[in-house]
Amino acid sequence: MNRNDSLINKYLRYIIPAMAGQLIFTLYTVVDGIFVARGVSETALAAVSIATPFVTLLFAISITFAVGTSTIVARLLGQNRTMEARRVFTESLVSLVLLSIVISVLVFIFLNPLCRLLGATESTLPYVRSYLLTIAPFIFSFVISYNLELLLATDGFPGLATIYVLLGVILNILLDWYTIFKLNWGIVGAGLATSFSQTVVIIIYLIHFAGRKATLRFTRFKFRRGLMFRQFMSGIPSGITEMSPGIVTFIFNRFIVTFMHDRELIIYSILSYVILLATVLANGIAQGAQPLVSYYHGRHERDTFHTIFGYEIRSGLILAVLEIAVVLVFGNYIAMLFVNDGDALILEVSHALKLIVMAFPMLSMNIIIAGYLTALERSRVAAFTSLMRCTLTLTLSLALIATMLGTSNIWLSLAVSEMLSMIAAVLLYRKTRRVAIAETFDDM
């Protein structure tokens, strides 16, 4: 009993900061949007929105390699192979710096094609160019920041990771206010605020890993063929999860533009924030528990990491129930955050929210199962599960609901999509579970 109590406390000590960190991390984009809208112009805000998929891609790259590196490092620490864990940690960080430099150079070379690819128009092109040119020299900060945050948790300091991210967000808010309202730097100020605040947080992380309290420290290494690919494959499910709200939004928007009207686009733009919140919180559970699962997997303590998975499932279901309760009780108020009081659109948004939240229990389960499989280094299965739920099953569900129930009920398609994905995820989990348990690790 005491052992289980201790394990529960350790689990909570990891997932609570991870969930908080995920929530806080999303504020970088939200804060930029608020200050640009109020301090620059609506056209500039549109430009930030156009550039957002590129920034999301950078964060997805960061999360992909963060989870991949953390999975390998946590397992090595669990096997008491500390020096090998340090070499993997150092090699990964240096590799990401080099990758960031390459991306920065490509942005400078192909800036105009990139802007057009993202959807810039004649009116927004100057703003999109300015924003991307501002963040291009700081791409390393977007790619490395979350990597070091998750590795700080893997190093045994999940609470510190959350504190440092919060400090970065506060600094971002202050710099946004100062550069936009005081210096009148416009959209360039927003880009500099985000980039500089991320860089400051990275410096704080590096000070930690250079200190004596850190288990993970910088050490000499030799580049090894296949290590980055292995990290990529281990972390790609989490990267896809990070990108999934954007992919889901793209598919919904294309469907609405083709078959419906601008009013439904407005409704879905509000729904997308709620979906993003549910995704981020579930991902926090999965990523928070990942170092623990990988650690006990490395020690071959299968009962322990199965117990942790049970905690994850229960946490996900409790979270989904709370989200549903909040929407049912406060749906109108959520709508009024985006729509003027008295607008008839409030009732439509509130109704759509009630249909969307039906997907949240399955959404949480799908993300948690994919994260658990990633922690067990069943990366291909996890990647397939993550990608399937935001592409194939969603497209099929949209077509099915629109045909059978009409386009006015397409908000149910997310629940149908997540249900189909969960059935597939559970079947794949059962199929791979025995393999993951019996698996032994060769020396790297």
XYZ file of C-alpha atoms in Angstrom:
444
model
C 0.000 0.000 0.000
C 2.783 2.403 0.941
C 4.559 1.520 -2.290
C 1.447 2.366 -4.323
C 0.946 5.608 -2.380
C 4.542 6.534 -3.158
C 4.072 5.694 -6.833
C 0.887 7.766 -7.006
C 2.678 10.731 -5.456
C 5.538 10.370 -7.902
C 3.079 10.123 -10.800
C 1.261 13.274 -9.702
C 4.580 15.058 -9.194
C 5.299 14.468 -12.882
C 1.946 14.936 -14.613
C 0.754 18.084 -12.817
C 3.780 20.160 -13.878
C 3.592 18.652 -17.369
C -0.069 19.611 -17.754
C 0.622 23.073 -16.375
C 3.614 23.423 -18.679
C 1.544 22.464 -21.715
C -1.106 25.030 -20.796
C 1.436 27.739 -20.132
C 3.274 26.965 -23.347
C 0.152 27.686 -25.415
C 0.045 31.187 -23.953
C 2.993 32.264 -26.108
C 0.812 32.232 -29.225
C -2.296 33.546 -27.452
C -0.446 36.474 -25.895
C 1.094 37.497 -29.220
C -2.334 37.442 -30.848
C -3.952 39.584 -28.135
C -1.257 42.261 -28.172
C -1.002 42.364 -31.978
C -4.792 42.687 -32.305
C -4.982 45.530 -29.800
C -1.676 47.249 -30.532
C -1.122 46.878 -34.281
C -4.057 45.992 -36.557
C -6.438 43.228 -37.591
C -4.350 42.688 -40.721
C -1.281 42.142 -38.546
C -3.251 39.692 -36.404
C -4.214 37.812 -39.576
C -0.524 37.692 -40.478
C 0.364 36.152 -37.114
C -2.370 33.559 -37.667
C -0.975 32.808 -41.125
C 2.507 32.308 -39.647
C 1.206 30.186 -36.751
C 1.385 26.818 -38.616
C 5.113 27.388 -39.169
C 5.643 28.164 -35.473
C 3.544 25.110 -34.576
C 5.780 23.018 -36.831
C 8.857 24.254 -34.928
C 7.260 23.285 -31.617
C 6.285 19.908 -33.103
C 9.923 19.309 -34.080
C 10.963 20.273 -30.562
C 8.438 17.945 -28.938
C 9.275 15.094 -31.321
C 12.938 15.057 -30.358
C 12.228 15.984 -26.738
C 10.048 12.904 -26.214
C 12.385 10.705 -28.250
C 15.464 11.810 -26.304
C 13.659 11.651 -22.969
C 12.443 8.114 -23.689
C 15.966 6.881 -24.391
C 17.587 8.864 -21.570
C 15.011 7.786 -18.969
C 15.500 4.142 -19.891
C 19.274 4.472 -19.651
C 18.992 6.121 -16.238
C 16.692 3.308 -15.162
C 19.453 0.874 -16.166
C 22.020 2.940 -14.205
C 23.853 3.826 -17.437
C 24.351 7.468 -16.479
C 27.341 8.241 -18.722
C 25.555 6.835 -21.769
C 22.496 8.935 -20.903
C 24.704 12.034 -20.748
C 26.200 11.288 -24.148
C 22.741 10.871 -25.687
C 21.610 14.109 -24.023
C 24.608 16.104 -25.293
C 24.521 14.667 -28.810
C 20.811 15.371 -29.093
C 21.182 19.009 -28.047
C 24.068 19.676 -30.435
C 22.171 17.993 -33.279
C 19.100 20.168 -32.663
C 21.241 23.323 -32.708
C 22.632 22.288 -36.095
C 19.127 21.458 -37.365
C 17.892 24.873 -36.196
C 20.663 26.626 -38.120
C 19.681 24.760 -41.282
C 16.012 25.749 -40.855
C 16.965 29.393 -40.275
C 19.057 29.472 -43.440
C 16.230 27.897 -45.451
C 13.756 30.489 -44.140
C 16.016 33.345 -45.263
C 16.534 31.771 -48.708
C 12.926 30.760 -49.372
C 11.121 33.483 -47.413
C 8.666 34.590 -50.117
C 7.702 31.054 -51.232
C 7.209 30.129 -47.575
C 4.928 33.124 -47.020
C 2.863 32.198 -50.066
C 2.727 28.563 -49.005
C 1.385 29.630 -45.612
C -1.372 31.599 -47.343
C -0.156 35.209 -47.259
C -2.133 37.635 -49.410
C -1.011 40.966 -50.856
C -2.251 42.800 -47.762
C -0.744 40.405 -45.204
C 2.495 39.548 -47.031
C 4.554 42.459 -45.578
C 3.486 41.526 -42.038
C 4.118 37.800 -42.537
C 7.561 38.572 -43.991
C 8.419 40.825 -41.063
C 7.274 38.280 -38.488
C 9.144 35.361 -40.057
C 12.295 37.452 -40.584
C 12.156 38.438 -36.917
C 11.913 34.899 -35.564
C 14.217 33.269 -38.166
C 17.482 34.004 -36.266
C 15.853 32.610 -33.102
C 14.510 29.364 -34.522
C 16.907 27.510 -32.225
C 14.939 28.877 -29.239
C 11.656 27.416 -30.522
C 13.230 24.039 -31.319
C 15.337 23.663 -28.164
C 13.117 25.194 -25.470
C 10.592 22.378 -25.038
C 13.349 19.810 -25.532
C 15.185 21.092 -22.466
C 11.943 21.502 -20.512
C 11.061 17.814 -20.852
C 14.645 16.718 -20.199
C 14.686 18.801 -17.028
C 11.670 16.763 -15.884
C 13.467 13.561 -16.892
C 16.422 14.757 -14.811
C 14.127 14.736 -11.785
C 13.040 18.389 -11.621
C 9.546 18.586 -13.182
C 8.474 21.397 -10.846
C 11.412 23.579 -11.876
C 10.544 23.023 -15.542
C 7.067 24.463 -14.981
C 8.417 27.445 -13.043
C 10.902 28.267 -15.805
C 8.233 28.065 -18.521
C 5.957 30.342 -16.466
C 8.789 32.844 -16.114
C 9.183 32.782 -19.898
C 5.486 33.516 -20.441
C 5.529 36.397 -17.948
C 8.611 37.832 -19.659
C 6.876 37.432 -23.025
C 3.837 39.389 -21.791
C 6.004 42.215 -20.456
C 8.090 42.391 -23.627
C 4.993 42.291 -25.844
C 3.550 45.241 -23.951
C 6.806 47.187 -24.041
C 7.795 46.565 -27.678
C 4.299 47.010 -29.148
C 2.786 49.773 -27.011
C 5.854 51.678 -25.810
C 8.335 51.255 -28.664
C 5.703 50.911 -31.415
C 7.643 48.099 -33.092
C 4.434 46.430 -34.215
C 4.539 42.837 -35.359
C 8.352 42.848 -35.168
C 8.040 43.567 -31.458
C 5.741 40.565 -31.003
C 8.213 38.285 -32.762
C 11.146 39.639 -30.749
C 9.242 39.310 -27.466
C 8.485 35.639 -28.025
C 11.946 34.831 -29.380
C 13.830 36.659 -26.636
C 11.734 35.214 -23.799
C 12.291 31.693 -25.141
C 16.036 32.363 -25.359
C 16.194 33.572 -21.752
C 14.471 30.391 -20.562
C 16.955 28.280 -22.550
C 19.840 30.050 -20.784
C 18.279 29.190 -17.423
C 17.942 25.538 -18.493
C 21.579 25.422 -19.584
C 22.710 26.824 -16.232
C 20.881 23.949 -14.540
C 22.415 21.249 -16.738
C 25.872 22.747 -16.196
C 25.419 22.615 -12.413
C 26.240 19.920 -9.890
C 22.627 19.059 -9.035
C 21.957 17.787 -12.543
C 22.297 14.099 -13.344
C 22.207 14.894 -17.043
C 25.291 16.939 -17.865
C 27.234 17.888 -20.929
C 29.988 15.480 -21.892
C 32.118 14.520 -24.851
C 30.463 12.396 -27.495
C 30.780 11.096 -31.023
C 27.955 11.417 -33.523
C 26.363 8.015 -33.949
C 24.528 6.969 -37.034
C 20.913 6.274 -36.349
C 20.534 7.961 -32.946
C 18.644 10.994 -34.277
C 16.457 8.723 -36.384
C 15.695 6.612 -33.325
C 14.806 9.712 -31.318
C 12.653 10.931 -34.179
C 10.773 7.645 -34.438
C 10.255 7.498 -30.661
C 8.945 11.043 -30.505
C 6.982 11.336 -33.758
C 3.647 10.341 -32.131
C 3.963 13.280 -29.728
C 4.972 15.547 -32.593
C 1.891 14.487 -34.529
C -0.232 15.101 -31.422
C 1.228 18.613 -31.193
C 0.322 19.195 -34.835
C -3.055 17.433 -34.644
C -5.173 20.474 -33.671
C -3.785 22.270 -36.715
C -4.474 19.287 -38.974
C -7.993 18.884 -37.562
C -8.634 22.600 -38.051
C -7.391 22.425 -41.638
C -9.687 19.496 -42.485
C -12.716 21.087 -40.790
C -12.059 24.434 -42.487
C -11.734 22.864 -45.932
C -14.991 20.975 -45.418
C -16.831 24.063 -44.173
C -15.533 26.273 -46.993
C -16.594 23.679 -49.566
C -20.025 22.730 -48.235
C -21.107 25.361 -45.713
C -20.874 29.078 -44.920
C -18.747 31.700 -43.159
C -20.967 31.475 -40.079
C -19.878 27.884 -39.500
C -16.247 28.984 -39.914
C -16.729 31.449 -37.071
C -18.330 28.745 -34.916
C -15.506 26.306 -35.551
C -12.844 28.942 -34.839
C -14.290 29.121 -31.302
C -14.613 25.334 -31.007
C -10.971 24.920 -32.027
C -9.791 26.698 -28.867
C -11.755 24.266 -26.700
C -10.464 21.275 -28.679
C -6.920 22.598 -28.336
C -7.350 22.902 -24.573
C -8.565 19.301 -24.264
C -5.705 18.075 -26.470
C -3.070 19.978 -24.510
C -4.273 18.692 -21.131
C -4.426 15.064 -22.293
C -1.007 15.432 -23.855
C 0.258 16.755 -20.526
C -0.824 13.510 -18.845
C 0.838 11.392 -21.530
C 4.094 13.342 -21.619
C 4.252 13.799 -17.857
C 4.036 10.061 -17.249
C 6.376 9.183 -20.117
C 9.688 9.468 -18.185
C 8.305 7.256 -15.400
C 7.017 4.590 -17.797
C 10.319 4.573 -19.709
C 12.317 4.420 -16.459
C 10.461 1.405 -15.062
C 10.404 -0.195 -18.490
C 14.190 0.082 -18.501
C 14.245 -1.671 -15.113
C 11.860 -4.348 -16.466
C 9.342 -3.596 -13.682
C 6.302 -4.336 -15.808
C 3.788 -4.292 -12.934
C 4.925 -0.785 -12.047
C 4.650 0.741 -15.505
C 1.306 -1.021 -16.047
C 0.096 0.565 -12.794
C 1.207 3.976 -14.054
C -0.742 3.386 -17.277
C -3.827 2.688 -15.154
C -3.301 6.004 -13.393
C -3.092 7.714 -16.792
C -6.363 6.203 -17.999
C -8.212 7.216 -14.846
C -6.728 10.712 -14.976
C -7.792 11.097 -18.600
C -11.370 10.032 -17.880
C -11.647 12.336 -14.852
C -10.268 15.192 -16.943
C -12.790 14.533 -19.740
C -15.720 14.433 -17.274
C -14.634 17.777 -15.808
C -14.334 19.288 -19.294
C -17.813 18.075 -20.222
C -19.245 19.486 -16.981
C -17.607 22.873 -17.582
C -19.029 23.102 -21.121
C -22.520 22.006 -20.072
C -22.620 24.539 -17.238
C -20.658 27.415 -18.742
C -21.113 26.866 -22.492
C -22.854 30.207 -23.032
C -20.145 32.055 -21.118
C -17.435 30.365 -23.154
C -19.213 31.521 -26.303
C -19.480 35.072 -24.936
C -15.706 35.229 -24.609
C -15.655 35.383 -28.414
C -19.127 36.645 -29.382
C -20.907 39.850 -28.314
C -23.613 39.395 -25.703
C -27.043 39.134 -27.325
C -25.746 37.738 -30.612
C -27.797 34.757 -31.834
C -24.490 33.034 -32.597
C -24.053 32.374 -28.880
C -26.739 29.687 -28.878
C -25.265 28.046 -31.969
C -21.776 27.994 -30.458
C -23.103 26.645 -27.165
C -24.970 23.857 -28.996
C -21.890 22.988 -31.064
C -19.739 22.885 -27.915
C -22.063 20.303 -26.373
C -21.611 18.084 -29.434
C -17.844 18.567 -29.593
C -17.188 17.643 -25.940
C -18.714 14.218 -26.525
C -15.385 13.408 -28.197
C -13.213 14.327 -25.211
C -13.193 10.993 -23.294
C -12.078 9.143 -26.437
C -9.701 11.954 -27.407
C -7.964 11.678 -24.027
C -7.722 7.894 -24.279
C -6.224 8.040 -27.775
C -3.544 10.534 -26.774
C -2.693 8.636 -23.589
C -2.445 5.260 -25.356
C -0.184 6.758 -28.047
C 2.000 8.350 -25.368
C 2.237 5.089 -23.429
C 3.262 3.160 -26.533
C 5.872 5.831 -27.217
C 7.298 5.422 -23.725
C 7.619 1.679 -24.413
C 9.417 2.591 -27.677
C 6.596 1.141 -29.808
C 6.948 4.283 -31.904
C 5.606 3.048 -35.256
C 2.356 1.837 -33.721
C 2.046 5.034 -31.684
C 2.714 7.216 -34.751
C 0.090 5.353 -36.773
C -2.447 5.753 -33.967
C -1.765 9.487 -33.631
C -1.843 10.204 -37.348
C -4.956 8.118 -37.973
C -7.111 10.043 -35.493
C -6.516 13.451 -37.094
C -6.665 12.424 -40.759
C -8.286 9.195 -41.923
C -10.986 8.670 -39.303
C -11.868 12.377 -39.204
C -12.312 12.588 -42.970
C -14.463 9.459 -42.975
C -16.526 10.714 -40.035
C -17.184 14.093 -41.638
C -18.447 12.407 -44.795
C -20.540 9.926 -42.789
C -22.192 12.490 -40.504
C -22.834 14.967 -43.332
C -24.463 12.244 -45.440
C -26.578 10.655 -42.707
C -27.434 13.579 -40.405
C -26.745 16.647 -42.533
C -24.036 19.282 -42.403
C -25.639 21.016 -39.420
C -24.509 18.092 -37.249
C -20.913 17.835 -38.446
C -19.705 18.743 -34.950
C -20.549 15.132 -33.990
C -17.950 13.899 -36.460
C -15.107 14.529 -34.001
C -16.694 12.136 -31.491
C -17.217 9.489 -34.196
C -13.640 9.946 -35.391
C -12.168 9.610 -31.892
C -14.335 6.545 -31.191
C -13.114 4.781 -34.333
C -9.543 5.739 -33.489
C -9.892 4.489 -29.920
C -11.148 1.087 -31.071
C -8.127 0.774 -33.360
C -5.763 2.073 -30.658
C -6.990 -0.439 -28.066
C -6.636 -3.325 -30.530
C -3.113 -2.223 -31.464
C -2.201 -1.753 -27.798
C -3.291 -5.281 -26.922
C -1.398 -6.681 -29.879
C 1.863 -4.938 -29.004
C 1.646 -5.163 -25.213
C 3.186 -8.599 -24.897
C 5.992 -7.699 -27.265
C 6.781 -4.565 -25.241
C 6.821 -6.525 -21.966
C 9.133 -9.238 -23.258
C 11.401 -6.827 -25.062
C 15.028 -6.619 -23.948
C 17.364 -3.802 -24.764
C 20.735 -4.206 -26.395
C 23.582 -1.864 -25.556
C 23.598 1.204 -27.736
